[in-house]
PDB file of C-alpha atoms in Angstrom:
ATOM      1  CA  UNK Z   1     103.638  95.717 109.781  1.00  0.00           C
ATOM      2  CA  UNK Z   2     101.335  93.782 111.265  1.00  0.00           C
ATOM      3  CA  UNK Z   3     102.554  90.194 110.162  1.00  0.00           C
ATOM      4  CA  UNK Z   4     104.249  88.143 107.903  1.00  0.00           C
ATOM      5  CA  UNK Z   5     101.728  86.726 106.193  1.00  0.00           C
ATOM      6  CA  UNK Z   6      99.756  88.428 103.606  1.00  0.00           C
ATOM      7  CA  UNK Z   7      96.852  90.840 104.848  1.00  0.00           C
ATOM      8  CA  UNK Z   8      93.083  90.234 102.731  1.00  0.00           C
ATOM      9  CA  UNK Z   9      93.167  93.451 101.762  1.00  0.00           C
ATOM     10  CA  UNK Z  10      96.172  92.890 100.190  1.00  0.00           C
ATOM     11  CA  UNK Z  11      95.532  89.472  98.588  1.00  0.00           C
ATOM     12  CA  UNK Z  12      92.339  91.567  96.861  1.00  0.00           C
ATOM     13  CA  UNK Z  13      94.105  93.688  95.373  1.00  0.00           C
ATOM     14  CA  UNK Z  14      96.279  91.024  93.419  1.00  0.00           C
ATOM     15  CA  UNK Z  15      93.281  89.623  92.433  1.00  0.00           C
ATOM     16  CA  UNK Z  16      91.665  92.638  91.245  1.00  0.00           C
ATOM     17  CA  UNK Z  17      95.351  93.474  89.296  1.00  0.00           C
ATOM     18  CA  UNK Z  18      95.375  89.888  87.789  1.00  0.00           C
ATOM     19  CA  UNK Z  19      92.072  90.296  86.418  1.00  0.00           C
ATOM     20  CA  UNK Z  20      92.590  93.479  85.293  1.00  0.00           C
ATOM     21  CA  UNK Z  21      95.228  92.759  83.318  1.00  0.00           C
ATOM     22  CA  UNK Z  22      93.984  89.384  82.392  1.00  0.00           C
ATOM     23  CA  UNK Z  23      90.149  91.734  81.038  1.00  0.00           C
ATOM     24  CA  UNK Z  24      91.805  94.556  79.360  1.00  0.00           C
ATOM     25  CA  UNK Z  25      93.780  92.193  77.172  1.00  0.00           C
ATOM     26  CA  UNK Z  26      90.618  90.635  76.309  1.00  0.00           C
ATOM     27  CA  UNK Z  27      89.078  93.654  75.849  1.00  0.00           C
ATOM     28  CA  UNK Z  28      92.199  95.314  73.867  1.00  0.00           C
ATOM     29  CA  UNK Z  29      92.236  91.804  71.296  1.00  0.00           C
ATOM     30  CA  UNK Z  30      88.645  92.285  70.764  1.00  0.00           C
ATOM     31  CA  UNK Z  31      88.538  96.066  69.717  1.00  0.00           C
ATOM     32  CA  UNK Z  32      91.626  95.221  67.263  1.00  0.00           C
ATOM     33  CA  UNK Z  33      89.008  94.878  64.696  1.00  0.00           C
ATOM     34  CA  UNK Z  34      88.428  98.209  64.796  1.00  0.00           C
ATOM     35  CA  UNK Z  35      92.195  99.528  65.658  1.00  0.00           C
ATOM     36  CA  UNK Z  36      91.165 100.711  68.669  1.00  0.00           C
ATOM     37  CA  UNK Z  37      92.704 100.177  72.136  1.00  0.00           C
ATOM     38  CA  UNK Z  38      90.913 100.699  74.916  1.00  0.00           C
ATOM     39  CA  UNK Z  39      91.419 103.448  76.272  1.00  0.00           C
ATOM     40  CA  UNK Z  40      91.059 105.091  72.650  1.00  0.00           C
ATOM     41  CA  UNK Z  41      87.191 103.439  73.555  1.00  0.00           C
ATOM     42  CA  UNK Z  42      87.219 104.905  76.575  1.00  0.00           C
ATOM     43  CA  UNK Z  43      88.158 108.741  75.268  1.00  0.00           C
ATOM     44  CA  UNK Z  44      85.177 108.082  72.984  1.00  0.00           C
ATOM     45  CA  UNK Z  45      82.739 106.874  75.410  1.00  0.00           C
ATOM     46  CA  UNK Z  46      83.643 109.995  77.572  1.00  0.00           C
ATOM     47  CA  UNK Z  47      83.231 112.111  74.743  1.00  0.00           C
ATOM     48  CA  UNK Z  48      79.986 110.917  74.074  1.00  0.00           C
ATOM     49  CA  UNK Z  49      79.085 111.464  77.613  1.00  0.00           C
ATOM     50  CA  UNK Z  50      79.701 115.039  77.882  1.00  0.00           C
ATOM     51  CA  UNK Z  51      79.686 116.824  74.533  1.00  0.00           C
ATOM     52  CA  UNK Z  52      83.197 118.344  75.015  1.00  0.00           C
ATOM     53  CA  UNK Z  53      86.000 118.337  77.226  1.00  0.00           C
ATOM     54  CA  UNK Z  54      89.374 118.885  77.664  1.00  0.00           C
ATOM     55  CA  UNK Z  55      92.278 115.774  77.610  1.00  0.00           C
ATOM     56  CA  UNK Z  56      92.738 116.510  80.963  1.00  0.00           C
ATOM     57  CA  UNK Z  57      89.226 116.355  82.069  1.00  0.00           C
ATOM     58  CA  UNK Z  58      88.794 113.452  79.934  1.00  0.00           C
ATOM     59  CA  UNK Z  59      91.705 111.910  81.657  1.00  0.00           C
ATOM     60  CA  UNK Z  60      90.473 112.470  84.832  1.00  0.00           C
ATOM     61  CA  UNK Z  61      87.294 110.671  84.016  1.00  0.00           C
ATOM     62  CA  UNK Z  62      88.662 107.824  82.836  1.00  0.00           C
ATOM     63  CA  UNK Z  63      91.379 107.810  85.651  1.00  0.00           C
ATOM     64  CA  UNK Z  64      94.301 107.693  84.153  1.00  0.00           C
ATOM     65  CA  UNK Z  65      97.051 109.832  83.457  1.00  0.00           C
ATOM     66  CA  UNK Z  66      97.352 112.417  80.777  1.00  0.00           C
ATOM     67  CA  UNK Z  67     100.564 111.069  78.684  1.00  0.00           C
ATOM     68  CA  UNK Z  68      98.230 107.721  78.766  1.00  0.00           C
ATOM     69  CA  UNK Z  69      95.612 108.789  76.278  1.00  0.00           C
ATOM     70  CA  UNK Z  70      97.314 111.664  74.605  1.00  0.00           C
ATOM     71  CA  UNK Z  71      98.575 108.944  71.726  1.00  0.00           C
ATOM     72  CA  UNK Z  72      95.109 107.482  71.925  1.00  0.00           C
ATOM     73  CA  UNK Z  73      93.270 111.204  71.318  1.00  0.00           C
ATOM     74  CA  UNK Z  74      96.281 111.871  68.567  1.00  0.00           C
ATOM     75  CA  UNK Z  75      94.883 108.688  66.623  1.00  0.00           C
ATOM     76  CA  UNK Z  76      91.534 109.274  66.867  1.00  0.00           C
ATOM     77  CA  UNK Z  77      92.017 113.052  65.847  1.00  0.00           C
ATOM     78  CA  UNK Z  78      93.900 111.699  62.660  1.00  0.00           C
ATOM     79  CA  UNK Z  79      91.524 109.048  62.190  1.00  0.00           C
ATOM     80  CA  UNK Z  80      88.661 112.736  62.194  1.00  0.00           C
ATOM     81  CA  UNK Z  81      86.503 110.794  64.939  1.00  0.00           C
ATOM     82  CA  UNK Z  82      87.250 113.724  67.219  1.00  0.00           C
ATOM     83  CA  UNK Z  83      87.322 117.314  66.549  1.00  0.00           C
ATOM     84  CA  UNK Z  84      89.610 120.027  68.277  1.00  0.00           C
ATOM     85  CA  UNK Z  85      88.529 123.613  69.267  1.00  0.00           C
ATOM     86  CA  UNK Z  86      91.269 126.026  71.247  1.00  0.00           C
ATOM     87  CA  UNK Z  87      90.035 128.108  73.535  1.00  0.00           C
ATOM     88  CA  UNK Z  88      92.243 130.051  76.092  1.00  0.00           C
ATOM     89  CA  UNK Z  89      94.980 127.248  75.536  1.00  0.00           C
ATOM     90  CA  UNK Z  90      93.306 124.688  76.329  1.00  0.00           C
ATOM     91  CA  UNK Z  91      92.338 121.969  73.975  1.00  0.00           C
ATOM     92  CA  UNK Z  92      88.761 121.213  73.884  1.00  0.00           C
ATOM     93  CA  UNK Z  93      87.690 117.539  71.810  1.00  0.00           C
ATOM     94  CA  UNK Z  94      84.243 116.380  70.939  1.00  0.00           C
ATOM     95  CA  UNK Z  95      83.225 113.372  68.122  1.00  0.00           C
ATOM     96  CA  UNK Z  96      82.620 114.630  64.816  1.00  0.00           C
ATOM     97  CA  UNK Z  97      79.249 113.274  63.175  1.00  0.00           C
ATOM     98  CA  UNK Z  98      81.394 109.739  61.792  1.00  0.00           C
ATOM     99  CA  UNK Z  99      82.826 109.500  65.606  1.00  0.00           C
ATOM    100  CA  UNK Z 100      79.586 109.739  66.689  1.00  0.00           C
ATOM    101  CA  UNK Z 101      78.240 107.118  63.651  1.00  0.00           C
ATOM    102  CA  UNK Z 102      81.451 104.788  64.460  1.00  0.00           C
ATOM    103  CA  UNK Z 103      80.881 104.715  68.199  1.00  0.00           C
ATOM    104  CA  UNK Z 104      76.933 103.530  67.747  1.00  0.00           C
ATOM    105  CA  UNK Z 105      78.493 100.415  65.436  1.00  0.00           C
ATOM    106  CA  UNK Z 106      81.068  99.803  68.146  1.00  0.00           C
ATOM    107  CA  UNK Z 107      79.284 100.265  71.352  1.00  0.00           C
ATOM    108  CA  UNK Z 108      76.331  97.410  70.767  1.00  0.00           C
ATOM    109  CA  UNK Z 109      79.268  94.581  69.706  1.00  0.00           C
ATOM    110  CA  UNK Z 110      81.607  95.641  72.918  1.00  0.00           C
ATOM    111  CA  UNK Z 111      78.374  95.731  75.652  1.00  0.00           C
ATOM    112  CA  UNK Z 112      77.692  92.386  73.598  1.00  0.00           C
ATOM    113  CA  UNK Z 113      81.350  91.252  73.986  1.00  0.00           C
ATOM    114  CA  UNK Z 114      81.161  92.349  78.130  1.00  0.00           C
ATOM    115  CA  UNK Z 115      77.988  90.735  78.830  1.00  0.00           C
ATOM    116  CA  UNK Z 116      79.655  87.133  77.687  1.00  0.00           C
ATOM    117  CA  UNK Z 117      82.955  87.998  79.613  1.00  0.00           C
ATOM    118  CA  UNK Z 118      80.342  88.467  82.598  1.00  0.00           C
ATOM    119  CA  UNK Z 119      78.416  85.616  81.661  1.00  0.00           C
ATOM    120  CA  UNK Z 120      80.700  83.520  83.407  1.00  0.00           C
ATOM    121  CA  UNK Z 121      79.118  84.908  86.858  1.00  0.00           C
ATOM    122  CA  UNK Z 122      74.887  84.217  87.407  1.00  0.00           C
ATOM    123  CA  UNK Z 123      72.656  86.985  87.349  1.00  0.00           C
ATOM    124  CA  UNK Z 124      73.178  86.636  91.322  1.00  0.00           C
ATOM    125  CA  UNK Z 125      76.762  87.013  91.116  1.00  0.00           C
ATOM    126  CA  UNK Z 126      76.887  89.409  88.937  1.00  0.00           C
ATOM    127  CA  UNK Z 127      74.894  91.325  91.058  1.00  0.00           C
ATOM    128  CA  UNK Z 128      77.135  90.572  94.311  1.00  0.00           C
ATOM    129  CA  UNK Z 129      80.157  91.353  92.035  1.00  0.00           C
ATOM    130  CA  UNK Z 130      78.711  94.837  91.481  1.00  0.00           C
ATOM    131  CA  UNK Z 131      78.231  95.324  95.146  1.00  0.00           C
ATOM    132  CA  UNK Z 132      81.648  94.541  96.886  1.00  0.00           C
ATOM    133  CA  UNK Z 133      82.740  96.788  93.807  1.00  0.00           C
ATOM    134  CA  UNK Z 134      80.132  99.413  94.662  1.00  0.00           C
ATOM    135  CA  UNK Z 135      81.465  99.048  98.319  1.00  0.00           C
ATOM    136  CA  UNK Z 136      85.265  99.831  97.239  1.00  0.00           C
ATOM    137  CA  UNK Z 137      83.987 103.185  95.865  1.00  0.00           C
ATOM    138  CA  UNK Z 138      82.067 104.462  98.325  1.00  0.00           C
ATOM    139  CA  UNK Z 139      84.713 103.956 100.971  1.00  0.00           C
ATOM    140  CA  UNK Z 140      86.998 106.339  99.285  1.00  0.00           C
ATOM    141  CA  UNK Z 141      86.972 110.017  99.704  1.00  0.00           C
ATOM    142  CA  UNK Z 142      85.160 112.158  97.250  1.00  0.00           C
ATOM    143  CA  UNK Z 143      87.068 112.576  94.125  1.00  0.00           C
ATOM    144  CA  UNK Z 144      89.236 115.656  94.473  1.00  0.00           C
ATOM    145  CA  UNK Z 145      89.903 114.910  98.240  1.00  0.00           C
ATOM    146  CA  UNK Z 146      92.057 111.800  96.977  1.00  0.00           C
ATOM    147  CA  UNK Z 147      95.931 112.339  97.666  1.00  0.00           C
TER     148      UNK Z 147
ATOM    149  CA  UNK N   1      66.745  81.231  77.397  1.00  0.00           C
ATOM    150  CA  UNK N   2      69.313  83.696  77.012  1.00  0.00           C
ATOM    151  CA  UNK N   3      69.907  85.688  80.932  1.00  0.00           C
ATOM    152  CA  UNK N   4      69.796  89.103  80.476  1.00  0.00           C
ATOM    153  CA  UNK N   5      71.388  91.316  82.831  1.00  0.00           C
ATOM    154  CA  UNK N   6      69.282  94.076  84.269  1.00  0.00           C
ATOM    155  CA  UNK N   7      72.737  96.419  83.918  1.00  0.00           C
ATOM    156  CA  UNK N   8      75.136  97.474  81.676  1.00  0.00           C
ATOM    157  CA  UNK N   9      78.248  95.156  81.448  1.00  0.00           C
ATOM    158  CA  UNK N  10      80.578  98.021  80.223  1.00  0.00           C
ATOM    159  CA  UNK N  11      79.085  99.586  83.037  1.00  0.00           C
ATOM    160  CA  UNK N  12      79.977  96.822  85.111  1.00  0.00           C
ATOM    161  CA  UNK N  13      83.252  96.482  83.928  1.00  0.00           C
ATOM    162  CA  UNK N  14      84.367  99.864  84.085  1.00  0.00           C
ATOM    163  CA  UNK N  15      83.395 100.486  87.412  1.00  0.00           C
ATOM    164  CA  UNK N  16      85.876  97.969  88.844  1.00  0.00           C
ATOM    165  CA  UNK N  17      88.527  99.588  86.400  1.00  0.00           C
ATOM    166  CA  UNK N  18      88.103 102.884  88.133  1.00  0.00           C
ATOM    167  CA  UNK N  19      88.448 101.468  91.471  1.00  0.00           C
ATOM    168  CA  UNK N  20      91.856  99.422  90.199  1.00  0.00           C
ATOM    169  CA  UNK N  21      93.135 102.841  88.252  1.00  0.00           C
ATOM    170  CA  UNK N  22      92.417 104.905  91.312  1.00  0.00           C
ATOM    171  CA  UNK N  23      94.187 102.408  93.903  1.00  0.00           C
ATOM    172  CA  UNK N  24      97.406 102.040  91.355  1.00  0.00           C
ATOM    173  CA  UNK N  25      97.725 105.907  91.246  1.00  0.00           C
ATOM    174  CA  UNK N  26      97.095 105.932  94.940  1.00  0.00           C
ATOM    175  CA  UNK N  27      99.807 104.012  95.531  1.00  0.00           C
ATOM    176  CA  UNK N  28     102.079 104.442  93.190  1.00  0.00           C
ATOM    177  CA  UNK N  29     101.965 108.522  94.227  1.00  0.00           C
ATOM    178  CA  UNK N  30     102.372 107.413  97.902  1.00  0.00           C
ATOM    179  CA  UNK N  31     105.881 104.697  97.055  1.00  0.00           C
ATOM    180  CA  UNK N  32     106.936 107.931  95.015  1.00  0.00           C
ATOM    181  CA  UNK N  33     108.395 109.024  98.289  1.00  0.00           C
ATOM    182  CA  UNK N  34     110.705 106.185  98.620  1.00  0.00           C
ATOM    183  CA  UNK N  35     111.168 106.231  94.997  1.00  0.00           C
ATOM    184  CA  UNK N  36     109.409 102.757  93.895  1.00  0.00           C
ATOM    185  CA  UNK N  37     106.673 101.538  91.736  1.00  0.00           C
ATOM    186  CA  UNK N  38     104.087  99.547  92.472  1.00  0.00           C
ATOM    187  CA  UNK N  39     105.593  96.652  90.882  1.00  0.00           C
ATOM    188  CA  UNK N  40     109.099  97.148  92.378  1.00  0.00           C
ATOM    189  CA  UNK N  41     107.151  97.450  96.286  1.00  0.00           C
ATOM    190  CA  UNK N  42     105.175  94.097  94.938  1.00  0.00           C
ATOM    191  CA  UNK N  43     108.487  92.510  94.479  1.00  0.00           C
ATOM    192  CA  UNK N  44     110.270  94.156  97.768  1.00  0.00           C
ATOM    193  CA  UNK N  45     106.899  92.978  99.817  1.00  0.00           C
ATOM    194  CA  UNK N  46     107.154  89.323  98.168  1.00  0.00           C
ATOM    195  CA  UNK N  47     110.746  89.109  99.570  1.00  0.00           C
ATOM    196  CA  UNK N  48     110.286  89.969 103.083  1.00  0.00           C
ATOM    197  CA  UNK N  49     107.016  88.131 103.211  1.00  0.00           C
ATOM    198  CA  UNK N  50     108.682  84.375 101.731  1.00  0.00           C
ATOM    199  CA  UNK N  51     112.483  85.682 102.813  1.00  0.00           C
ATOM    200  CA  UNK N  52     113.987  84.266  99.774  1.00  0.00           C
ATOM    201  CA  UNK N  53     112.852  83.845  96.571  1.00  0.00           C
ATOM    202  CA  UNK N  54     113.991  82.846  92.860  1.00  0.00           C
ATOM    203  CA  UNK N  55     113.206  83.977  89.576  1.00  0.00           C
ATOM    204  CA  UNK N  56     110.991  81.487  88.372  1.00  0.00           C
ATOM    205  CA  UNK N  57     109.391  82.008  92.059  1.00  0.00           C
ATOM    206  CA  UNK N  58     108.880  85.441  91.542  1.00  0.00           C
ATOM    207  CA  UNK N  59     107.268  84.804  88.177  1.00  0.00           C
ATOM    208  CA  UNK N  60     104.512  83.029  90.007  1.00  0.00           C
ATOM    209  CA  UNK N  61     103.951  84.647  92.637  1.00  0.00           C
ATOM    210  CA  UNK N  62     103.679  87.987  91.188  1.00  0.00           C
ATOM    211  CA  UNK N  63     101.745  86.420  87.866  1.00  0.00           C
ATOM    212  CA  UNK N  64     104.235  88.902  85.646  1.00  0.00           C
ATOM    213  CA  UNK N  65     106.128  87.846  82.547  1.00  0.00           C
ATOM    214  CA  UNK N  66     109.995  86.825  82.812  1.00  0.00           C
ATOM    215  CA  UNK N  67     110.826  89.996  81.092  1.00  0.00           C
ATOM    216  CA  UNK N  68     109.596  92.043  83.678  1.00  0.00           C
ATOM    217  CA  UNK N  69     110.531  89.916  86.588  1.00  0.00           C
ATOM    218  CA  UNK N  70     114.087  90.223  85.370  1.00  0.00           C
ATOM    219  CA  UNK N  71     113.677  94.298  84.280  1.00  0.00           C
ATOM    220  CA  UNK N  72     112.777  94.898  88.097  1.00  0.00           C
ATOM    221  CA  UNK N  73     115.196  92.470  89.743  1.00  0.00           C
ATOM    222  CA  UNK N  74     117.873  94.666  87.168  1.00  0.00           C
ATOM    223  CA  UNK N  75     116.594  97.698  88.581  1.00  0.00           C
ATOM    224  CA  UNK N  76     116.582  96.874  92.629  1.00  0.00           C
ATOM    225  CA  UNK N  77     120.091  95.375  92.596  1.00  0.00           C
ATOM    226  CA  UNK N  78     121.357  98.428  90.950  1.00  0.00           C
ATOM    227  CA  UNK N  79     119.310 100.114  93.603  1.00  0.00           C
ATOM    228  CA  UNK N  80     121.438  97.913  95.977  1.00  0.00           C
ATOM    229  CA  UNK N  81     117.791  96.758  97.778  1.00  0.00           C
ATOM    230  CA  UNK N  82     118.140  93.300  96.591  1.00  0.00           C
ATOM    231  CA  UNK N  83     121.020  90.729  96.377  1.00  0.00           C
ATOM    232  CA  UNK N  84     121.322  87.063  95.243  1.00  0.00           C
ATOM    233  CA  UNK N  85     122.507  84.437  97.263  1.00  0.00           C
ATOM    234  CA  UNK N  86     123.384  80.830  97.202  1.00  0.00           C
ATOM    235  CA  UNK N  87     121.478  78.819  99.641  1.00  0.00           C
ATOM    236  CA  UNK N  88     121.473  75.793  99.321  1.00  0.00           C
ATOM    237  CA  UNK N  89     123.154  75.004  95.639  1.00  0.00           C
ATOM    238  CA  UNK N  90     120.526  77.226  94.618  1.00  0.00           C
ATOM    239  CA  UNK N  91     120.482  80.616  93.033  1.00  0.00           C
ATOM    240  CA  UNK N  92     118.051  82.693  95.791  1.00  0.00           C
ATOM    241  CA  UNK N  93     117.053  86.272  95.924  1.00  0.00           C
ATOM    242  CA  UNK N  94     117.130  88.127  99.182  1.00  0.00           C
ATOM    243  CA  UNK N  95     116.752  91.183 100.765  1.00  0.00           C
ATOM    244  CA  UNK N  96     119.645  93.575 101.759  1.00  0.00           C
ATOM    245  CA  UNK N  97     119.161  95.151 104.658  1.00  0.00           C
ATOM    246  CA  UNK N  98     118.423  98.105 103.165  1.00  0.00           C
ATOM    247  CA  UNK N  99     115.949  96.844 101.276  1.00  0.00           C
ATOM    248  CA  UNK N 100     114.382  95.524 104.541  1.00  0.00           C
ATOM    249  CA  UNK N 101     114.815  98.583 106.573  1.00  0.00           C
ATOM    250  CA  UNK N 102     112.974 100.371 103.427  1.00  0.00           C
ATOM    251  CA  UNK N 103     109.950  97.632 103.379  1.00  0.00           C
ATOM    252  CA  UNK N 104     109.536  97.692 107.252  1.00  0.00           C
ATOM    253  CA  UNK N 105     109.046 101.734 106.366  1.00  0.00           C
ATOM    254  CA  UNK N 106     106.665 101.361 103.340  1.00  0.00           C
ATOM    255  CA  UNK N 107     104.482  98.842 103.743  1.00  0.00           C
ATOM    256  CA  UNK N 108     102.798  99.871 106.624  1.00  0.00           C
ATOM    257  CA  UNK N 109     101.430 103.055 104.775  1.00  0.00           C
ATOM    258  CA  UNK N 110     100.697 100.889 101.969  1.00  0.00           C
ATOM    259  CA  UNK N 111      98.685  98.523 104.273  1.00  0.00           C
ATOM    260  CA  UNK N 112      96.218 101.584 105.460  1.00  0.00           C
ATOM    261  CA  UNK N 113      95.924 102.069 101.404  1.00  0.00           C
ATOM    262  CA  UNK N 114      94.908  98.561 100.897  1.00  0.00           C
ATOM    263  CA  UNK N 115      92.717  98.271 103.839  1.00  0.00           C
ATOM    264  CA  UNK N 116      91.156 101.687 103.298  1.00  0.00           C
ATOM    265  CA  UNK N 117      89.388 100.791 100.640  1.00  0.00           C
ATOM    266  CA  UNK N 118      87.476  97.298 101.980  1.00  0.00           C
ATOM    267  CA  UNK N 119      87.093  99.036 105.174  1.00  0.00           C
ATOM    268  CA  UNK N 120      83.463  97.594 105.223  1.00  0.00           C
ATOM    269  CA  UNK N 121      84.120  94.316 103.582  1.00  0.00           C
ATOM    270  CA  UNK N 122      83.800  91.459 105.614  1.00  0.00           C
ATOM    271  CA  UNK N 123      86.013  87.769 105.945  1.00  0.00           C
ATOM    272  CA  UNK N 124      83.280  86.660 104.070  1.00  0.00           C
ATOM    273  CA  UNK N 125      82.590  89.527 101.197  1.00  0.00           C
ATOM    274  CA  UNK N 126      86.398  89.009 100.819  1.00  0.00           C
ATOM    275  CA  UNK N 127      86.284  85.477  99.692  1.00  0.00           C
ATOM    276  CA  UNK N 128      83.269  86.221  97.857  1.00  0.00           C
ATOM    277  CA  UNK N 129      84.983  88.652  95.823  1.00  0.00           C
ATOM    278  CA  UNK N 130      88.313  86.375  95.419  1.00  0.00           C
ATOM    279  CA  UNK N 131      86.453  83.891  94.033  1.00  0.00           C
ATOM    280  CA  UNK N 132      83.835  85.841  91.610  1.00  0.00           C
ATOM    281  CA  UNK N 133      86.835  87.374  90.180  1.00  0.00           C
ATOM    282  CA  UNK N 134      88.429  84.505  89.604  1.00  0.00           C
ATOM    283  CA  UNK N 135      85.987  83.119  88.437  1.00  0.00           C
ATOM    284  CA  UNK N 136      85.572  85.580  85.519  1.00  0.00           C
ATOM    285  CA  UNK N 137      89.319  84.937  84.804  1.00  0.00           C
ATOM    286  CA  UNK N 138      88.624  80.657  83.940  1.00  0.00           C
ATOM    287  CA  UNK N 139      87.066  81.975  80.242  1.00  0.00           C
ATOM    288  CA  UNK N 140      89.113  81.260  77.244  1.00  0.00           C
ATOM    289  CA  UNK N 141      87.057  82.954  74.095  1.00  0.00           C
TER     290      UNK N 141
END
């Protein structure tokens, strides 16, 4: 260790966990309305990105684990926003027609709702913001090589 | 008039929610070895770093509710990697020296973790950062 004082690196990353936490509670009181959570948002938005997909896949895209979102997919499959097909074992989702009708309400008032969280920040620093953020991606390995 | 942005703020926002998801799964796969979580290593790392601590201490350092703060202390003592101590008239926490010997072992790896991924930041992009984010935390809607 190299001393006893706290590295950058590792002061980021307490920042980045404190707002983190601090956003998606924002986020999660916001969506309320609708009784979603948001990584129930998240499933949806993914869905709507690919046109079907398996919870693991959809897990995977969101980056988080599979016991995380299976409550959040069981909801939304009572709630007939997604559909289920089986094929070789493996359950495949996509939005039915009033997933796909409730996600185009939804999505305008959340961007909306992001926009003034980010409004905080100029235009500049958004922009810087999205950089150093860019940065931390690209300085990974490709997805798949990750331990 | 109203700034727009020229991108998407969900966009925006979930792209540093990635990078956050992917660096707690990083390293909460990598403490799995010494059988920790994140937020147990957070508290360990604390320890070692300020030597002795107490519970209202460890509240604000680690920005985590008393509930938890007290769930994880539970959870280390019975692990036998933390003890309390009276220093001073006071109620401290401390490290045993296990707990030590198993810090002086983890946090190294977690360090090339950390450091991995702002590998091309510099002093300056650091602060930036720091304070943008914070920044984004001073809204009360």
């Amino acid at each position: 260790m190299k001393t006893n004082t706290e590295t950058l690196p590792s002061a980021c990353w307490n920042t980045i966990t404190t707002y983190h936490n601090h956003q998606t509670k924002q986020v999660n009181a916001f969506l309320k309305k609708w009784e979603l959570s948001h990584t129930m948002l998240e499933v949806l938005r993914c869905l709507k990105a690919t046109t079907c997909t398996s919870q693991k896949e959809i897990a995977q895209s969101i980056q988080v684990t599979d016991g995380t979102i299976s409550q959040g997919v069981k909801k939304l499959f009572a709630r007939q926003l997604i559909k289920k097909y089986r094929h070789r074992k493996i359950n495949y989702f996509h939005l039915t027609p009033a997933g796909e009708l409730f996600l185009n309400e939804v999505l305008p008032a959340y961007e909306a709702f992001q926009a003034q969280q980010f409004s905080l920040l100029s235009l500049a620093q958004q922009k810087t913001l999205y950089e150093l953020v860019t940065q931390l991606h690209t300085t990974q390995p490709e997805e798949g090589d990750a331990r | 008039m109203k700034q727009q942005a020229a991108f998407s703020s969900i966009g925006h926002w979930q792209s540093i929610q990635r990078v956050h998801n992917r660096y707690v799964k990083e390293v909460n796969d990598t403490l799995k070895q010494w059988e920790l979580s994140r937020s147990q290593f957070d508290m360990l790392y604390t320890l070692y770093q300020q030597r002795s601590a107490t519970q209202k201490s460890l509240e604000a350092t680690l920005e985590l509710s008393s509930g938890s703060i007290s769930q994880t202390l539970k959870k280390l003592m019975q692990n036998r990697l933390l003890m309390r101590k009276r220093i001073d008239r006071e109620k401290r926490i401390i490290l045993t020296p296990t707990g030590e010997t198993l810090v002086k072992e983890s946090a190294p790896v977690i360090e090339v973790i950390d450091e991995r991924y702002f590998k091309a930041f510099t002093p300056q992009d650091h602060q930036t950062f720091n304070q943008l984010l914070n920044k984004m935390q001073s809204n009360h809607f």
